[in-house]
Amino acid sequence: MTRVLVVDDEPQIVRALVINLKARKYEVDAAADGASALELAAARHPDVVVLDLGLPDMDGIEVIKGLRGWTRIPILVLSARHTSDEKVEALDAGADDYVTKPFGMDELLARLRAAVRRAEPGAGAGEDEVIVETETFTVDLAAKKAVRDGRDVRLTPTEWHLLEVLVRNGGKLVSQKQLLQEVWGPSYGTETNYLRVYMAQLRRKLEADPSHPRHFITEPGMGYRFER
């Protein structure tokens, strides 16, 4: 049974989440502040954390960093903060996804299920999975090539590196800063125009309809996500 740790200081939100999660056969622990959240996580080993950033004793970013010091469990951030900078900061600290308050319960539960699925052994495109197939194209991570309609797609080294980072993080929102630093180097972080240009090229070469991408999804102001 999947165990969820809910971290929020708003009792009505905690109550709604606990009721909805338990109705779907999740086991649920709840914490109203960061210190309790870190203690509960260490004691109960949840499978996923739903974390509000605005906590009374510490910023939720510090909780993410505390968890990431010892665990890779999925962290789904729940916050009333709407600015891209704060969302990106949470993702860069190690969060896996972000839902903005007020949120729809169905959307939150879908994101939570996806986060848990990606964390399961063999989910996503981890180190063990070398061939990733979509309806339109296939990516062979070992051979470092992409195939579409039975033909190799000619990709530049930069296009390939960008594709590889996204595919290895399949389903997960990858921040602009992370992509820039992994593909172009640690001194990069703000050159988002690079990403726009190269993502357009990947879509043109791999998507069936580049103007309505199915596989390379933009999260405006935040980053990109690869979906099969």
XYZ file of N, CA and C in Angstrom:
684
model
N 0.844 -1.196 0.000
C 0.000 0.000 0.000
C 0.885 1.254 0.000
N 0.517 2.241 -0.806
C 1.314 3.461 -0.936
C 1.077 4.386 0.256
N 2.172 4.854 0.857
C 2.081 5.758 2.004
C 2.405 7.189 1.571
N 1.530 8.108 1.907
C 1.691 9.515 1.537
C 1.912 10.344 2.795
N 2.897 11.234 2.757
C 3.095 12.204 3.829
C 2.598 13.563 3.336
N 1.566 14.082 3.993
C 0.998 15.384 3.647
C 1.555 16.423 4.620
N 2.158 17.481 4.084
C 2.761 18.518 4.922
C 2.109 19.848 4.586
N 1.247 20.342 5.490
C 0.536 21.603 5.259
C 0.026 22.108 6.601
N 0.037 23.427 6.785
C -0.429 23.973 8.071
C -1.878 24.461 7.995
N -2.554 24.198 6.866
C -3.970 24.566 6.753
C -4.817 23.324 7.030
N -5.477 23.266 8.198
C -6.197 22.049 8.606
C -7.233 21.580 7.588
N -7.925 22.534 6.934
C -8.975 22.114 5.994
C -8.390 21.428 4.761
N -7.211 21.868 4.328
C -6.566 21.221 3.178
C -6.082 19.828 3.580
N -5.481 19.735 4.760
C -5.014 18.431 5.246
C -6.191 17.460 5.356
N -7.290 17.937 5.901
C -8.462 17.079 6.078
C -8.977 16.590 4.726
N -9.076 17.502 3.765
C -9.575 17.119 2.439
C -8.655 16.102 1.776
N -7.349 16.319 1.911
C -6.397 15.381 1.308
C -6.453 14.018 1.987
N -6.503 14.011 3.305
C -6.544 12.741 4.043
C -7.786 11.941 3.651
N -8.943 12.593 3.597
C -10.192 11.909 3.245
C -10.104 11.324 1.838
N -9.644 12.159 0.876
C -9.585 11.713 -0.519
C -8.546 10.621 -0.735
N -7.410 10.727 -0.050
C -6.365 9.720 -0.215
C -6.762 8.392 0.427
N -7.317 8.469 1.620
C -7.730 7.228 2.295
C -8.855 6.529 1.527
N -9.731 7.316 0.896
C -10.817 6.728 0.104
C -10.259 5.946 -1.080
N -9.045 6.307 -1.496
C -8.397 5.609 -2.621
C -7.338 4.623 -2.134
N -7.472 4.228 -0.861
C -6.641 3.162 -0.272
C -5.170 3.533 -0.070
N -4.896 4.848 0.057
C -3.550 5.250 0.448
C -3.460 5.273 1.968
N -2.271 4.995 2.503
C -2.014 5.249 3.913
C -1.483 6.674 4.019
N -1.929 7.430 5.021
C -1.604 8.855 5.076
C -1.059 9.244 6.441
N 0.070 9.961 6.434
C 0.570 10.657 7.610
C 0.499 12.146 7.322
N 0.335 12.965 8.366
C 0.227 14.413 8.161
C 1.114 15.159 9.145
N 1.709 16.254 8.662
C 2.537 17.122 9.498
C 2.154 18.564 9.208
N 2.160 19.397 10.257
C 1.758 20.801 10.098
C 2.950 21.745 10.012
N 4.165 21.224 10.163
C 5.347 22.080 10.049
C 6.526 21.274 9.512
N 7.594 21.986 9.174
C 8.737 21.347 8.530
C 9.471 20.357 9.412
N 9.675 20.718 10.674
C 10.418 19.829 11.571
C 9.682 18.503 11.751
N 8.368 18.577 11.953
C 7.572 17.351 12.101
C 7.605 16.533 10.817
N 7.591 17.228 9.673
C 7.620 16.530 8.390
C 8.899 15.727 8.233
N 10.033 16.335 8.567
C 11.317 15.635 8.425
C 11.400 14.451 9.386
N 10.884 14.621 10.598
C 10.874 13.516 11.569
C 9.983 12.370 11.095
N 8.783 12.720 10.611
C 7.849 11.687 10.142
C 8.396 10.952 8.926
N 9.027 11.704 8.024
C 9.592 11.074 6.825
C 10.653 10.048 7.212
N 11.489 10.401 8.177
C 12.549 9.485 8.610
C 11.969 8.262 9.321
N 10.887 8.479 10.077
C 10.317 7.387 10.865
C 9.409 6.476 10.041
N 8.670 7.059 9.097
C 7.611 6.299 8.408
C 7.949 5.918 6.965
N 9.001 6.506 6.410
C 9.435 6.195 5.039
C 8.274 6.210 4.037
N 7.684 7.390 3.812
C 6.571 7.465 2.857
C 7.047 7.178 1.432
N 6.088 6.838 0.572
C 6.395 6.599 -0.840
C 6.352 7.887 -1.653
N 5.672 8.899 -1.120
C 5.571 10.194 -1.801
C 5.230 11.255 -0.752
N 5.723 12.481 -0.975
C 5.452 13.600 -0.056
C 4.684 14.682 -0.813
N 3.577 15.149 -0.219
C 2.843 16.305 -0.737
C 3.156 17.465 0.212
N 3.852 18.477 -0.292
C 4.470 19.482 0.573
C 4.033 20.895 0.224
N 3.488 21.604 1.212
C 3.210 23.029 1.073
C 4.503 23.795 1.346
N 4.763 24.850 0.562
C 6.001 25.612 0.774
C 5.895 26.592 1.937
N 4.680 27.086 2.212
C 4.519 28.109 3.253
C 4.250 27.498 4.612
N 5.307 27.060 5.289
C 5.155 26.417 6.602
C 5.532 27.395 7.708
N 5.003 27.183 8.922
C 5.221 28.168 9.993
C 6.645 28.224 10.531
N 7.377 27.111 10.465
C 8.689 27.094 11.122
C 9.875 27.189 10.172
N 9.671 26.805 8.911
C 10.762 26.897 7.933
C 10.175 26.907 6.541
N 10.953 27.386 5.593
C 10.480 27.398 4.218
C 10.448 25.969 3.680
N 9.426 25.685 2.860
C 9.313 24.350 2.288
C 10.532 23.942 1.474
N 11.247 24.927 0.912
C 12.476 24.633 0.158
C 13.477 23.923 1.074
N 13.551 24.360 2.339
C 14.475 23.727 3.297
C 14.057 22.286 3.590
N 12.754 22.044 3.607
C 12.269 20.675 3.815
C 12.687 19.791 2.628
N 12.534 20.337 1.398
C 12.952 19.579 0.210
C 14.440 19.230 0.314
N 15.246 20.227 0.652
C 16.697 19.992 0.749
C 17.007 18.971 1.846
N 16.264 19.044 2.958
C 16.467 18.090 4.046
C 16.144 16.672 3.621
N 15.044 16.524 2.889
C 14.669 15.191 2.393
C 15.671 14.688 1.355
N 16.080 15.585 0.469
C 16.985 15.172 -0.600
C 18.374 14.797 -0.084
N 18.649 15.144 1.170
C 19.925 14.743 1.759
C 20.034 13.239 1.936
N 18.883 12.532 1.954
C 18.950 11.088 2.212
C 17.957 10.249 1.398
N 17.034 10.865 0.672
C 16.042 10.053 -0.037
C 15.705 10.651 -1.390
N 15.327 9.760 -2.322
C 14.895 10.190 -3.657
C 13.383 10.057 -3.821
N 12.637 9.878 -2.733
C 11.185 9.721 -2.875
C 10.592 10.948 -3.577
N 9.522 10.748 -4.347
C 8.917 11.870 -5.070
C 8.363 12.924 -4.110
N 8.581 14.188 -4.452
C 8.046 15.314 -3.672
C 7.162 16.145 -4.598
N 5.888 16.216 -4.246
C 4.922 17.005 -5.009
C 4.632 18.279 -4.215
N 5.036 19.412 -4.760
C 4.892 20.683 -4.049
C 3.496 21.247 -4.290
N 2.918 21.748 -3.207
C 1.577 22.325 -3.211
C 1.732 23.725 -2.651
N 1.428 24.751 -3.441
C 1.695 26.079 -2.905
C 0.824 27.147 -3.525
N 0.571 28.203 -2.738
C -0.168 29.365 -3.231
C 0.752 30.323 -3.968
N 2.058 30.053 -3.961
C 2.996 30.928 -4.661
C 2.884 30.690 -6.157
N 2.645 31.758 -6.885
C 2.357 31.599 -8.317
C 3.535 31.971 -9.211
N 4.563 32.627 -8.677
C 5.619 33.105 -9.558
C 6.507 31.965 -10.028
N 6.969 32.091 -11.260
C 7.815 31.050 -11.844
C 9.104 30.876 -11.052
N 9.658 31.994 -10.546
C 10.932 31.907 -9.813
C 10.820 30.949 -8.633
N 9.706 31.046 -7.885
C 9.546 30.196 -6.702
C 9.324 28.743 -7.099
N 8.598 28.529 -8.178
C 8.387 27.161 -8.653
C 9.713 26.546 -9.099
N 10.475 27.323 -9.849
C 11.762 26.836 -10.343
C 12.704 26.548 -9.178
N 12.679 27.418 -8.150
C 13.537 27.197 -6.978
C 13.199 25.859 -6.315
N 11.906 25.547 -6.224
C 11.488 24.275 -5.624
C 11.955 23.097 -6.469
N 11.830 23.221 -7.799
C 12.266 22.145 -8.687
C 13.775 21.959 -8.616
N 14.500 23.073 -8.591
C 15.964 22.986 -8.515
C 16.425 22.391 -7.188
N 15.627 22.594 -6.129
C 15.990 22.027 -4.818
C 15.752 20.520 -4.782
N 14.945 20.016 -5.741
C 14.733 18.565 -5.793
C 13.285 18.121 -5.824
N 12.335 19.073 -5.909
C 10.931 18.679 -6.034
C 10.704 18.023 -7.394
N 9.695 17.149 -7.471
C 9.418 16.433 -8.714
C 8.310 17.066 -9.535
N 7.388 17.752 -8.869
C 6.285 18.366 -9.598
C 5.697 19.462 -8.721
N 4.770 20.239 -9.300
C 4.276 21.451 -8.640
C 2.804 21.636 -8.965
N 1.976 21.777 -7.943
C 0.559 22.080 -8.131
C 0.252 23.368 -7.383
N -0.386 24.311 -8.082
C -0.653 25.625 -7.493
C -2.031 25.645 -6.839
N -2.087 26.197 -5.629
C -3.372 26.404 -4.952
C -4.079 27.599 -5.590
N -5.417 27.599 -5.658
C -6.291 26.468 -5.349
C -6.166 25.404 -6.439
N -6.305 24.152 -6.039
C -6.095 23.061 -6.979
C -7.336 22.183 -7.055
N -7.471 21.478 -8.171
C -8.532 20.492 -8.297
C -8.042 19.175 -7.720
N -8.845 18.518 -6.916
C -8.427 17.267 -6.277
C -8.075 16.203 -7.320
N -8.831 16.146 -8.407
C -8.557 15.144 -9.448
C -7.182 15.357 -10.062
N -6.844 16.636 -10.325
C -5.529 16.926 -10.913
C -4.424 16.536 -9.943
N -4.592 16.911 -8.681
C -3.575 16.597 -7.677
C -3.368 15.081 -7.574
N -4.457 14.328 -7.515
C -4.343 12.873 -7.399
C -3.688 12.265 -8.636
N -3.982 12.812 -9.808
C -3.357 12.309 -11.042
C -1.850 12.573 -11.014
N -1.459 13.777 -10.577
C -0.032 14.107 -10.491
C 0.664 13.213 -9.466
N -0.034 12.940 -8.367
C 0.539 12.097 -7.319
C 0.737 10.669 -7.830
N -0.266 10.138 -8.539
C -0.126 8.788 -9.104
C 1.039 8.722 -10.084
N 1.182 9.765 -10.901
C 2.267 9.796 -11.883
C 3.624 9.835 -11.188
N 3.721 10.617 -10.106
C 4.989 10.722 -9.369
C 5.361 9.369 -8.761
N 4.378 8.672 -8.211
C 4.636 7.360 -7.605
C 5.044 6.359 -8.676
N 4.352 6.390 -9.828
C 4.686 5.483 -10.936
C 6.124 5.675 -11.393
N 6.526 6.949 -11.531
C 7.885 7.230 -12.017
C 8.944 6.734 -11.043
N 8.581 6.676 -9.754
C 9.555 6.268 -8.744
C 9.688 4.756 -8.627
N 8.739 4.022 -9.233
C 8.783 2.564 -9.131
C 9.956 2.004 -9.929
N 10.549 0.912 -9.464
C 11.650 0.304 -10.210
C 11.234 0.018 -11.649
N 12.064 0.451 -12.583
C 11.777 0.216 -13.992
C 10.872 1.248 -14.611
N 10.399 2.227 -13.818
C 9.550 3.268 -14.393
C 10.411 4.321 -15.066
N 9.785 5.080 -15.956
C 10.524 6.142 -16.633
C 11.612 5.548 -17.501
N 12.632 6.349 -17.760
C 13.769 5.860 -18.540
C 14.992 5.933 -17.663
N 15.116 5.009 -16.775
C 16.238 5.005 -15.847
C 17.491 4.481 -16.508
N 18.514 4.250 -15.690
C 19.785 3.800 -16.236
C 19.663 2.446 -16.926
N 18.698 1.604 -16.490
C 18.585 0.258 -17.053
C 17.848 0.241 -18.387
N 17.022 1.245 -18.609
C 16.210 1.246 -19.829
C 16.954 2.002 -20.914
N 17.241 1.333 -22.007
C 18.046 1.974 -23.038
C 17.238 2.320 -24.283
N 16.087 1.679 -24.478
C 15.263 1.993 -25.647
C 13.900 2.500 -25.177
N 13.572 3.714 -25.565
C 12.322 4.357 -25.170
C 11.503 4.594 -26.436
N 10.306 4.015 -26.473
C 9.478 4.109 -27.676
C 8.278 5.009 -27.447
N 7.961 5.820 -28.460
C 6.700 6.560 -28.497
C 5.985 6.130 -29.783
N 4.790 6.680 -29.996
C 4.056 6.339 -31.219
C 4.794 6.832 -32.458
N 5.559 7.895 -32.296
C 6.164 8.566 -33.446
C 7.621 8.205 -33.670
N 8.358 7.997 -32.584
C 9.802 7.789 -32.728
C 10.320 6.909 -31.594
N 11.555 6.424 -31.758
C 12.219 5.592 -30.753
C 13.570 6.218 -30.423
N 13.894 6.255 -29.132
C 15.189 6.773 -28.691
C 16.003 5.610 -28.129
N 17.188 5.399 -28.677
C 18.108 4.369 -28.208
C 19.227 5.066 -27.446
N 19.133 5.025 -26.113
C 20.089 5.764 -25.287
C 21.490 5.170 -25.362
N 21.581 3.853 -25.540
C 22.892 3.211 -25.599
C 23.609 3.558 -26.899
N 22.869 3.495 -28.002
C 23.464 3.776 -29.317
C 23.513 5.276 -29.612
N 22.890 6.061 -28.738
C 22.827 7.523 -28.906
C 22.223 7.901 -30.255
N 21.024 7.353 -30.508
C 20.370 7.720 -31.760
C 18.850 7.696 -31.595
N 18.199 8.449 -32.460
C 16.743 8.463 -32.516
C 16.315 7.984 -33.886
N 15.228 7.191 -33.915
C 14.733 6.617 -35.166
C 13.277 7.019 -35.337
N 12.951 7.502 -36.548
C 11.568 7.859 -36.855
C 11.205 7.279 -38.219
N 10.093 6.585 -38.288
C 9.644 5.951 -39.539
C 10.739 5.067 -40.131
N 11.466 4.348 -39.255
C 12.474 3.413 -39.715
C 13.788 4.036 -40.144
N 13.912 5.353 -40.011
C 15.145 6.027 -40.431
C 15.773 6.766 -39.256
N 17.095 6.755 -39.213
C 17.803 7.516 -38.188
C 17.526 9.004 -38.371
N 17.285 9.688 -37.256
C 17.089 11.141 -37.288
C 18.438 11.803 -37.039
N 18.817 12.703 -37.916
C 20.100 13.389 -37.745
C 19.956 14.456 -36.656
N 20.657 14.252 -35.551
C 20.626 15.205 -34.432
C 22.030 15.734 -34.193
N 22.123 17.022 -33.884
C 23.418 17.579 -33.496
C 23.753 17.074 -32.097
N 25.021 17.139 -31.674
C 25.366 16.712 -30.310
C 24.546 17.443 -29.237
N 24.287 18.722 -29.441
C 23.506 19.476 -28.455
C 22.057 19.008 -28.437
N 21.483 18.793 -29.615
C 20.107 18.286 -29.679
C 20.010 16.927 -28.995
N 20.988 16.057 -29.242
C 20.968 14.735 -28.618
C 21.048 14.855 -27.098
N 21.945 15.700 -26.603
C 22.125 15.828 -25.152
C 20.837 16.319 -24.498
N 20.185 17.286 -25.126
C 18.919 17.805 -24.601
C 17.861 16.702 -24.600
N 17.777 15.965 -25.695
C 16.824 14.847 -25.786
C 17.102 13.810 -24.709
N 18.370 13.486 -24.510
C 18.747 12.456 -23.540
C 18.344 12.854 -22.120
N 18.611 14.104 -21.741
C 18.253 14.560 -20.389
C 16.741 14.474 -20.183
N 15.969 14.909 -21.167
C 14.511 14.871 -21.041
C 13.982 13.443 -20.972
N 14.522 12.562 -21.829
C 14.038 11.173 -21.860
C 14.387 10.445 -20.568
N 15.589 10.676 -20.047
C 15.982 10.021 -18.789
C 15.135 10.496 -17.611
N 14.547 11.674 -17.740
C 13.649 12.203 -16.701
C 12.197 12.089 -17.155
N 11.895 11.035 -17.934
C 10.577 10.885 -18.541
C 9.423 11.145 -17.590
N 8.508 12.023 -17.996
C 7.338 12.346 -17.193
C 7.579 13.407 -16.138
N 8.836 13.703 -15.869
C 9.166 14.662 -14.804
C 9.434 16.037 -15.396
N 8.960 17.072 -14.704
C 9.237 18.442 -15.111
C 10.701 18.758 -14.822
N 11.462 19.089 -15.862
C 12.880 19.446 -15.701
C 12.993 20.954 -15.854
N 13.556 21.627 -14.861
C 13.599 23.086 -14.892
C 14.526 23.593 -15.984
N 14.277 24.822 -16.415
C 15.123 25.442 -17.436
C 16.578 25.476 -16.969
N 16.779 25.841 -15.718
C 18.145 25.943 -15.194
C 18.852 24.587 -15.238
N 18.163 23.523 -14.830
C 18.781 22.198 -14.846
C 19.158 21.788 -16.264
N 18.248 22.033 -17.210
C 18.530 21.669 -18.596
C 19.737 22.442 -19.130
N 19.756 23.750 -18.869
C 20.864 24.575 -19.360
C 22.191 24.106 -18.776
N 22.195 23.811 -17.475
C 23.456 23.432 -16.833
C 23.909 22.038 -17.264
N 22.957 21.125 -17.476
C 23.342 19.773 -17.891
C 23.794 19.726 -19.347
N 23.169 20.536 -20.189
C 23.466 20.477 -21.620
C 24.586 21.441 -22.011
N 24.529 22.675 -21.474
C 25.510 23.684 -21.889
C 26.641 23.890 -20.874
N 26.390 23.545 -19.601
C 27.448 23.655 -18.614
C 27.033 24.454 -17.401
N 27.794 24.328 -16.297
C 27.408 24.936 -15.017
C 27.368 26.459 -15.022
N 28.029 27.095 -15.975
C 28.019 28.564 -15.986
C 26.757 29.113 -16.647
N 25.921 28.223 -17.189
C 24.670 28.642 -17.831
C 23.516 28.484 -16.839
N 22.457 29.228 -17.061
C 21.314 29.120 -16.158
C 20.186 30.058 -16.527
N 20.513 31.090 -17.335
C 19.493 32.085 -17.677
C 19.244 32.199 -19.177
N 20.025 31.464 -19.979
C 19.918 31.607 -21.440
C 18.749 30.783 -21.985
N 17.536 31.148 -21.573
C 16.366 30.340 -21.925
C 16.080 30.371 -23.426
N 16.624 31.384 -24.124
C 16.425 31.419 -25.578
C 17.088 30.208 -26.251
N 18.184 29.706 -25.669
C 18.811 28.490 -26.203
C 17.813 27.340 -26.201
N 17.129 27.210 -25.067
C 16.182 26.103 -24.932
C 15.043 26.215 -25.937
N 14.537 27.430 -26.113
C 13.427 27.604 -27.064
C 13.845 27.178 -28.469
N 15.051 27.597 -28.870
C 15.537 27.271 -30.215
C 15.713 25.763 -30.379
N 16.387 25.127 -29.416
C 16.691 23.705 -29.553
C 15.454 22.830 -29.363
N 14.537 23.245 -28.484
C 13.296 22.478 -28.342
C 12.492 22.533 -29.637
N 12.480 23.682 -30.290
C 11.774 23.810 -31.570
C 12.377 22.857 -32.592
N 13.718 22.730 -32.577
C 14.377 21.826 -33.530
C 14.043 20.368 -33.223
N 14.043 19.999 -31.931
C 13.684 18.616 -31.573
C 12.256 18.300 -31.993
N 11.355 19.239 -31.760
C 9.959 19.006 -32.133
C 9.825 18.858 -33.642
N 10.537 19.688 -34.380
C 10.450 19.635 -35.844
C 10.945 18.279 -36.363
N 11.969 17.734 -35.715
C 12.553 16.476 -36.186
C 11.816 15.234 -35.676
N 11.134 15.355 -34.511
C 10.587 14.151 -33.881
C 9.065 14.145 -33.702
N 8.448 15.289 -33.557
C 7.004 15.331 -33.308
C 6.226 15.163 -34.617
N 5.073 14.489 -34.548
C 4.198 14.367 -35.714
C 3.639 15.736 -36.100
N 3.295 16.534 -35.089
C 2.778 17.884 -35.324
C 3.551 18.836 -34.402
N 4.664 19.400 -34.896
C 5.531 20.218 -34.031
C 4.817 21.401 -33.377
N 3.764 21.928 -34.013
C 3.067 23.081 -33.435
C 2.125 22.675 -32.303
N 1.826 21.367 -32.226
C 1.007 20.845 -31.119
C 1.719 19.625 -30.533
N 2.834 19.845 -29.842
C 3.671 18.709 -29.404
C 2.973 17.796 -28.408
N 3.177 16.500 -28.615
C 2.638 15.486 -27.697
C 3.676 15.002 -26.710
N 4.938 15.056 -27.124
C 5.995 14.421 -26.335
C 6.919 15.418 -25.631
N 7.117 16.585 -26.212
C 8.000 17.592 -25.613
C 7.131 18.762 -25.160
N 6.781 18.728 -23.884
C 5.782 19.651 -23.343
C 6.467 20.823 -22.644
N 6.016 22.036 -22.955
C 6.523 23.237 -22.279
C 5.663 23.548 -21.065
N 6.315 23.774 -19.923
C 5.633 24.321 -18.743
C 6.095 25.767 -18.676
N 5.266 26.730 -19.119
C 5.721 28.111 -19.323
C 6.428 28.698 -18.102
N 7.612 29.251 -18.362
C 8.389 29.905 -17.316
C 9.083 28.957 -16.371
N 8.853 27.652 -16.514
C 9.389 26.693 -15.552
C 10.366 25.708 -16.181
N 9.947 25.036 -17.246
C 10.822 24.033 -17.821
C 10.097 23.199 -18.852
N 10.569 21.959 -19.025
C 10.039 21.067 -20.058
C 9.859 19.672 -19.488
N 8.978 18.921 -20.175
C 8.645 17.573 -19.714
C 8.547 16.662 -20.943
N 9.153 15.480 -20.853
C 9.018 14.494 -21.923
C 7.944 13.489 -21.533
N 6.946 13.346 -22.388
C 5.873 12.370 -22.180
C 5.887 11.391 -23.347
N 5.703 10.098 -23.049
C 5.676 9.109 -24.141
C 4.393 9.219 -24.937
